Structures are given as C-alpha cells and as structure tokens.
C-alpha cells in the first residue's frame, strides 16, 4: 500500500503539482466491503483541490464495471474519485478519454478533465534522469544516505553547496523516486525530504553514482604532512574496518580541487611512491568517520576488479554489517 501511495504521489508531482500529497484512507465505515475488495482508496490534494484516488486491485480492467464502481464510491465518499491503474492498454486509454473518465496510470499517463488538464501519452512520461550523478549530486546523495529526514538547508549546511545546486540535486532524486517529501513548517511550504525505502535509495544511488575517483596520484610524503585534509580510502579504509591486511600501497582520498597542494605528487607510479592518492570530485570530509571515508565512498574507491576477491568480499561483508541499506 505504501508503494502505491508513493507511486500515485510521484505521478501527480511530476505532471500536475510539485506539492501534491497522497494519503491512504480507511473507508471501511463508509464503503461496502465488496467495493473495498475491488478498489483501494487514497486521498489526494492537488493544486489546492481535494480528490479521492481508487486503485484498481484486479486486472484486466472491466470498463463498464469500473464506471459503476467509481460512481458508487463517489456517492459513498461525496467527492470526485479518480481510478489508478497499474497498466493501461491503448484501447482502454482511448475509451476512458472518449468517455471523459479521469484516470491516473502507474506509467505516468493521466487524464484529469476536471482540472482542465489532458496530457498526451508522450508528455506524461516520467522525466529523463541523467545517467550519472555530478560531483554535487554525489555529495547530496551521501548526505541523504546517512540521514533519515532532512531539508535543503540541512544539506547546504553540511556540504557547503549552494541553494540552487542542492535544490537541483534533490529534485533529480525526487524525479528518480529515490526520495519523497512532506510539506509543512510555519509557512506550510517547507519541504522535508525522506527515503521511502533505504535499500532502493542505495541501489539506485549506486547505479547513478558513476565514478567516485576522478584521477589518481602517487607520492611518498605521508598524509600527516599534507596541507590538505586526507582520509583513508579504498582497501586502506576496508582494512581499518575489518581484519583485512593493510595493502602494500596505502590508499588515501582527497578532494580533486586540492590536487596541486599534495606534495611531491605525480600521476606516474614508481619506486618509493607507496601512497596512492584517490582524487574525488566531492569533498569526502563531511561524511568521514574517524579519519576514514564513509562506507559508501569506501566501496566506491575499491577497484571493481578486486571486489570479487574472496578475502575482499568477506572483509566487505564484515565492514558493512549493520548498514541495512547495504544488506537488503
């Protein structure tokens, strides 16, 4: 039921009203058990108006039966009811539009004549999401990964990113259905973001994250002598969080913008250069734990080809114990 509520809300927010809200309704005291066996009931507020949304629980949809059920539900609830369909065949869509029957579909297609709004099937498709996060998107994603509920101002305070940058990143994640938000506060306009599903947030974020390491430098000067912040990363971070032996070459992460300030650094590995500097597009410091990059950045800075090594895999399982978004 929670998944359906989020899906309806996402469709309405993408296509009609970015502040639309949807809540599940207990209509058992107003609607017959037979009707509730056919339709799930939700309450939506869209563009300042109130409507009910009825999930069609059975497929394929019988349009004649659906029309009777919607009418009965409207009589019982005393307000407009819009059916929500998980699938919408072209001929069914045409019949609904010809009969001026409003509908919302899980795919993003919808028709709401009472709102004087009819969107074509092409226009109603979900917005395209970029294939990979930018560096600022990566930072905002990490903030959300370790925080249950937050505002744009919270993210700005921690990451030092601009308001426009944070807002754009959060909207991208809303469009990708990684996060949702409630609207409140004194003015009734403050957005508080949250993750409907921590595991799905992690999986989609990992898919869109792209490469954490922009480039790699090598040096023999210990990080304690660097004039810039540095954190254990990659296999060095994993060894600090598990029983894995310290790698032959230490791995440390620094922000890409600090690359020129790392002493005696070169992009050519050589004898005596035992320290590998992984340059990240985002600043890992806000998410660091005890001088070590955060767990997600640790995973992202371990070379992909090493992940399948049995010793590394066991160490990762040990290090990630307790992070439910990783364990699934």
Coordinates of C-alpha atoms in Angstrom, one line a residue:
X1 CA 0.0 0.0 0.0
X2 CA 2.9 2.4 0.8
X3 CA 4.4 1.7 -2.6
X4 CA 1.1 2.5 -4.3
X5 CA 0.7 5.7 -2.3
X6 CA 4.2 6.8 -3.3
X7 CA 3.6 5.9 -6.9
X8 CA 0.4 8.0 -7.1
X9 CA 2.0 10.9 -5.4
X10 CA 5.1 10.8 -7.7
X11 CA 2.9 10.8 -10.9
X12 CA 0.9 13.8 -9.6
X13 CA 4.0 15.7 -8.5
X14 CA 5.8 15.1 -11.8
X15 CA 2.9 16.1 -14.0
X16 CA 0.5 18.3 -12.2
X17 CA 1.6 19.8 -8.8
X18 CA 5.0 19.5 -7.3
X19 CA 3.4 19.9 -3.8
X20 CA 0.7 17.2 -4.3
X21 CA 0.2 14.9 -1.3
X22 CA -1.5 11.5 -1.2
X23 CA -2.5 9.6 1.9
X24 CA -4.1 6.2 2.4
X25 CA -7.8 6.3 3.6
X26 CA -9.6 3.9 5.9
X27 CA -13.1 4.0 4.2
X28 CA -14.4 0.9 5.9
X29 CA -17.1 2.9 7.8
X30 CA -18.4 4.5 4.6
X31 CA -17.8 2.0 1.8
X32 CA -19.1 -1.6 1.4
X33 CA -16.6 -4.5 1.9
X34 CA -17.4 -5.7 -1.6
X35 CA -16.4 -2.4 -3.1
X36 CA -13.2 -2.2 -1.0
X37 CA -12.4 -5.7 -2.3
X38 CA -12.2 -4.1 -5.8
X39 CA -10.7 -0.7 -5.1
X40 CA -8.0 0.6 -2.7
X41 CA -8.8 4.2 -1.5
X42 CA -6.4 7.1 -1.2
X43 CA -6.9 10.8 -0.6
X44 CA -5.0 13.4 -2.7
X45 CA -4.6 17.2 -2.5
X46 CA -3.7 18.6 -5.9
X47 CA -3.5 22.3 -6.9
X48 CA -5.4 23.2 -3.7
X49 CA -8.2 20.7 -4.5
X50 CA -9.2 17.5 -2.8
X51 CA -9.9 14.3 -4.7
X52 CA -10.0 10.6 -3.9
X53 CA -7.9 8.1 -5.9
X54 CA -9.1 4.5 -6.2
X55 CA -6.5 1.8 -7.0
X56 CA -7.9 -0.9 -9.3
X57 CA -7.0 -4.1 -7.5
X58 CA -7.8 -6.5 -10.3
X59 CA -6.7 -6.8 -13.9
X60 CA -7.7 -6.8 -16.7
X61 CA -10.0 -3.8 -16.0
X62 CA -13.7 -4.1 -17.0
X63 CA -14.5 -0.6 -18.0
X64 CA -18.3 -0.9 -17.5
X65 CA -17.7 -2.4 -14.0
X66 CA -15.1 0.3 -13.2
X67 CA -17.6 3.1 -14.2
X68 CA -20.2 1.6 -11.8
X69 CA -17.7 1.1 -9.0
X70 CA -16.3 4.7 -9.3
X71 CA -19.9 6.1 -9.3
X72 CA -20.7 4.1 -6.2
X73 CA -17.5 5.2 -4.5
X74 CA -18.2 8.9 -5.3
X75 CA -21.7 8.5 -3.8
X76 CA -20.3 7.0 -0.7
X77 CA -17.4 9.4 -0.2
X78 CA -19.2 12.6 -1.5
X79 CA -16.3 13.7 -3.7
X80 CA -14.6 13.1 -7.1
X81 CA -12.9 9.7 -7.4
X82 CA -10.1 9.1 -10.0
X83 CA -9.2 5.5 -10.8
X84 CA -5.5 4.5 -10.6
X85 CA -4.4 1.7 -13.0
X86 CA -1.2 -0.2 -12.9
X87 CA -1.4 -0.9 -16.6
X88 CA -3.2 1.0 -19.4
X89 CA -3.7 -0.5 -22.8
X90 CA -4.0 1.9 -25.7
X91 CA -7.6 0.9 -26.4
X92 CA -8.6 1.3 -22.7
X93 CA -7.0 4.7 -22.6
X94 CA -8.9 5.8 -25.7
X95 CA -12.2 4.6 -24.2
X96 CA -11.6 6.4 -20.9
X97 CA -10.7 9.6 -22.6
X98 CA -13.7 9.4 -25.0
X99 CA -16.0 8.9 -22.0
X100 CA -14.3 11.8 -20.2
X101 CA -13.4 9.4 -17.4
X102 CA -10.4 10.7 -15.4
X103 CA -7.6 8.3 -14.7
X104 CA -4.0 8.0 -13.4
X105 CA -1.6 5.3 -14.5
X106 CA 1.5 4.0 -12.9
X107 CA 3.4 4.6 -16.1
X108 CA 2.9 8.4 -15.7
X109 CA 0.0 8.8 -18.1
X110 CA -3.1 10.6 -16.7
X111 CA -6.2 12.5 -17.7
X112 CA -7.9 14.9 -15.3
X113 CA -10.7 16.8 -17.2
X114 CA -12.0 18.4 -14.0
X115 CA -8.6 20.1 -13.7
X116 CA -8.9 21.3 -17.3
X117 CA -5.8 19.2 -17.9
X118 CA -5.3 16.5 -20.5
X119 CA -1.8 15.3 -21.1
X120 CA -0.7 13.3 -24.1
X121 CA 0.9 9.9 -23.5
X122 CA 4.2 11.2 -24.7
X123 CA 4.1 14.3 -22.5
X124 CA 3.1 12.3 -19.4
X125 CA 6.1 10.0 -19.4
X126 CA 8.5 10.4 -16.4
X127 CA 11.3 12.9 -16.8
X128 CA 14.6 11.5 -18.1
X129 CA 17.1 11.1 -15.4
X130 CA 20.8 11.8 -16.1
X131 CA 22.9 8.6 -16.4
X132 CA 25.3 9.6 -13.7
X133 CA 25.4 12.0 -10.8
X134 CA 27.6 15.1 -11.0
X135 CA 30.0 15.7 -8.1
X136 CA 27.4 17.8 -6.3
X137 CA 24.7 15.2 -6.8
X138 CA 27.1 12.6 -5.3
X139 CA 27.6 14.8 -2.1
X140 CA 23.8 15.3 -1.7
X141 CA 23.2 11.6 -2.2
X142 CA 25.7 10.7 0.5
X143 CA 24.1 13.2 2.9
X144 CA 20.7 11.5 2.3
X145 CA 22.2 8.0 2.7
X146 CA 23.2 8.7 6.3
X147 CA 20.2 10.9 7.3
X148 CA 16.6 9.9 7.8
X149 CA 14.8 13.2 7.3
X150 CA 16.3 16.5 6.1
X151 CA 15.7 19.8 4.5
X152 CA 17.6 21.5 1.7
X153 CA 19.1 23.9 4.3
X154 CA 20.4 20.9 6.3
X155 CA 22.2 19.6 3.2
X156 CA 23.6 23.1 2.4
X157 CA 25.0 23.5 6.0
X158 CA 26.9 20.1 5.8
X159 CA 28.1 20.2 2.2
X160 CA 28.6 24.0 1.7
X161 CA 26.9 23.6 -1.7
X162 CA 24.8 26.5 -3.0
X163 CA 21.0 26.6 -2.6
X164 CA 20.4 26.2 -6.4
X165 CA 22.8 23.2 -6.6
X166 CA 21.2 21.4 -3.7
X167 CA 17.7 22.1 -4.9
X168 CA 18.5 20.7 -8.4
X169 CA 20.1 17.6 -6.9
X170 CA 17.2 16.9 -4.6
X171 CA 14.7 17.4 -7.5
X172 CA 16.7 14.9 -9.5
X173 CA 16.3 12.3 -6.8
X174 CA 12.6 13.1 -6.3
X175 CA 12.2 12.5 -10.1
X176 CA 14.1 9.2 -9.8
X177 CA 11.7 8.3 -6.9
X178 CA 14.7 7.8 -4.6
X179 CA 13.3 10.3 -2.1
X180 CA 10.0 11.9 -1.4
X181 CA 9.0 14.9 0.8
X182 CA 6.3 16.3 3.0
X183 CA 5.3 20.0 3.1
X184 CA 4.9 21.8 6.3
X185 CA 6.6 24.4 8.6
X186 CA 5.2 27.7 9.7
X187 CA 4.5 28.9 6.2
X188 CA 3.2 25.5 5.0
X189 CA 5.9 25.5 2.3
X190 CA 8.9 23.9 3.9
X191 CA 9.9 20.6 2.2
X192 CA 11.2 17.8 4.5
X193 CA 12.8 15.0 2.4
X194 CA 12.8 11.4 3.4
X195 CA 13.6 8.0 1.8
X196 CA 10.6 5.7 1.3
X197 CA 12.9 2.7 1.0
X198 CA 16.5 2.8 2.2
X199 CA 17.6 -0.2 0.2
X200 CA 16.2 1.1 -3.0
X201 CA 17.8 4.5 -2.3
X202 CA 21.1 2.8 -2.1
X203 CA 20.7 0.6 -5.1
X204 CA 19.5 3.5 -7.4
X205 CA 22.2 5.8 -6.0
X206 CA 24.9 3.2 -6.7
X207 CA 23.6 2.9 -10.2
X208 CA 23.7 6.6 -10.9
X209 CA 26.8 7.5 -8.8
X210 CA 29.3 7.0 -11.5
X211 CA 33.0 7.0 -10.7
X212 CA 34.0 8.3 -7.3
X213 CA 37.7 8.5 -8.2
X214 CA 38.3 11.2 -10.8
X215 CA 42.1 10.5 -11.1
X216 CA 44.9 9.0 -9.1
X217 CA 48.3 10.5 -7.9
X218 CA 51.2 8.9 -6.2
X219 CA 53.6 10.2 -3.5
X220 CA 56.0 9.2 -0.8
X221 CA 55.1 12.0 1.5
X222 CA 52.9 10.8 4.4
X223 CA 49.4 12.4 4.6
X224 CA 50.2 13.8 8.0
X225 CA 52.5 16.3 6.3
X226 CA 50.0 17.4 3.6
X227 CA 48.5 20.9 3.9
X228 CA 45.1 19.5 2.8
X229 CA 42.6 17.0 4.5
X230 CA 43.1 13.4 3.6
X231 CA 41.2 10.2 4.6
X232 CA 41.9 6.5 4.4
X233 CA 40.1 5.1 1.4
X234 CA 39.8 2.0 -0.8
X235 CA 41.5 -1.1 0.6
X236 CA 43.1 1.0 3.4
X237 CA 39.7 2.0 4.6
X238 CA 38.5 -1.6 4.4
X239 CA 41.5 -2.9 6.3
X240 CA 40.7 -0.3 9.1
X241 CA 37.1 -1.6 9.3
X242 CA 37.9 -5.3 9.1
X243 CA 40.6 -8.0 9.5
X244 CA 41.9 -7.5 6.0
X245 CA 45.7 -6.9 5.9
X246 CA 46.8 -3.4 5.1
X247 CA 47.5 -3.1 1.3
X248 CA 51.1 -2.7 0.1
X249 CA 50.3 0.7 -1.2
X250 CA 48.3 2.9 1.2
X251 CA 45.1 4.5 -0.3
X252 CA 44.1 7.9 0.7
X253 CA 41.3 10.2 -0.6
X254 CA 41.4 13.9 -1.1
X255 CA 39.2 16.4 -2.9
X256 CA 40.1 16.9 -6.5
X257 CA 40.3 20.7 -6.0
X258 CA 43.3 20.1 -3.6
X259 CA 45.3 18.0 -6.1
X260 CA 48.0 20.7 -6.7
X261 CA 48.6 21.1 -3.0
X262 CA 49.7 17.5 -2.4
X263 CA 53.5 17.5 -2.0
X264 CA 55.7 15.6 -4.5
X265 CA 52.6 14.0 -6.2
X266 CA 52.7 12.6 -9.7
X267 CA 50.4 10.6 -11.8
X268 CA 53.2 8.1 -12.6
X269 CA 53.6 5.3 -10.0
X270 CA 57.3 4.5 -9.2
X271 CA 59.7 3.1 -6.7
X272 CA 59.3 4.7 -3.3
X273 CA 55.9 6.1 -4.1
X274 CA 54.0 3.9 -1.7
X275 CA 51.0 6.2 -1.2
X276 CA 48.1 6.3 -3.7
X277 CA 46.0 9.5 -3.6
X278 CA 42.5 9.0 -4.9
X279 CA 41.1 12.3 -6.0
X280 CA 37.3 12.6 -5.6
X281 CA 35.0 15.1 -7.3
X282 CA 33.2 15.8 -4.0
X283 CA 34.6 16.6 -0.6
X284 CA 34.5 13.4 1.5
X285 CA 35.3 15.1 4.8
X286 CA 31.7 15.9 5.9
X287 CA 30.9 12.1 5.8
X288 CA 34.1 10.8 7.3
X289 CA 34.3 8.6 10.3
X290 CA 37.4 8.5 12.5
X291 CA 39.7 9.6 9.6
X292 CA 38.2 7.1 7.2
X293 CA 35.9 7.8 4.3
X294 CA 32.3 6.9 4.8
X295 CA 31.2 3.3 4.0
X296 CA 29.7 4.1 0.6
X297 CA 32.8 6.0 -0.5
X298 CA 34.9 3.1 0.7
X299 CA 33.0 0.7 -1.5
X300 CA 33.3 3.2 -4.4
X301 CA 37.1 3.6 -4.1
X302 CA 37.9 -0.1 -4.0
X303 CA 38.8 -1.1 -7.6
X304 CA 36.0 -3.0 -9.2
X305 CA 38.2 -5.9 -10.3
X306 CA 39.1 -6.6 -6.6
X307 CA 35.6 -6.8 -5.3
X308 CA 35.3 -10.4 -6.5
X309 CA 38.4 -11.5 -4.5
X310 CA 37.1 -13.8 -1.7
X311 CA 39.1 -12.2 1.0
X312 CA 38.0 -8.7 0.0
X313 CA 34.4 -9.8 -0.3
X314 CA 34.4 -11.3 3.2
X315 CA 36.0 -8.2 4.6
X316 CA 33.4 -6.0 2.9
X317 CA 30.6 -8.1 4.4
X318 CA 32.2 -7.8 7.8
X319 CA 32.7 -4.0 7.5
X320 CA 29.2 -3.3 6.2
X321 CA 27.5 -5.3 8.9
X322 CA 24.7 -3.1 10.5
X323 CA 24.2 -1.0 7.4
X324 CA 20.7 -2.3 6.5
X325 CA 20.7 -0.3 3.2
X326 CA 23.6 -2.4 2.0
X327 CA 22.5 -5.8 3.5
X328 CA 19.0 -5.5 2.0

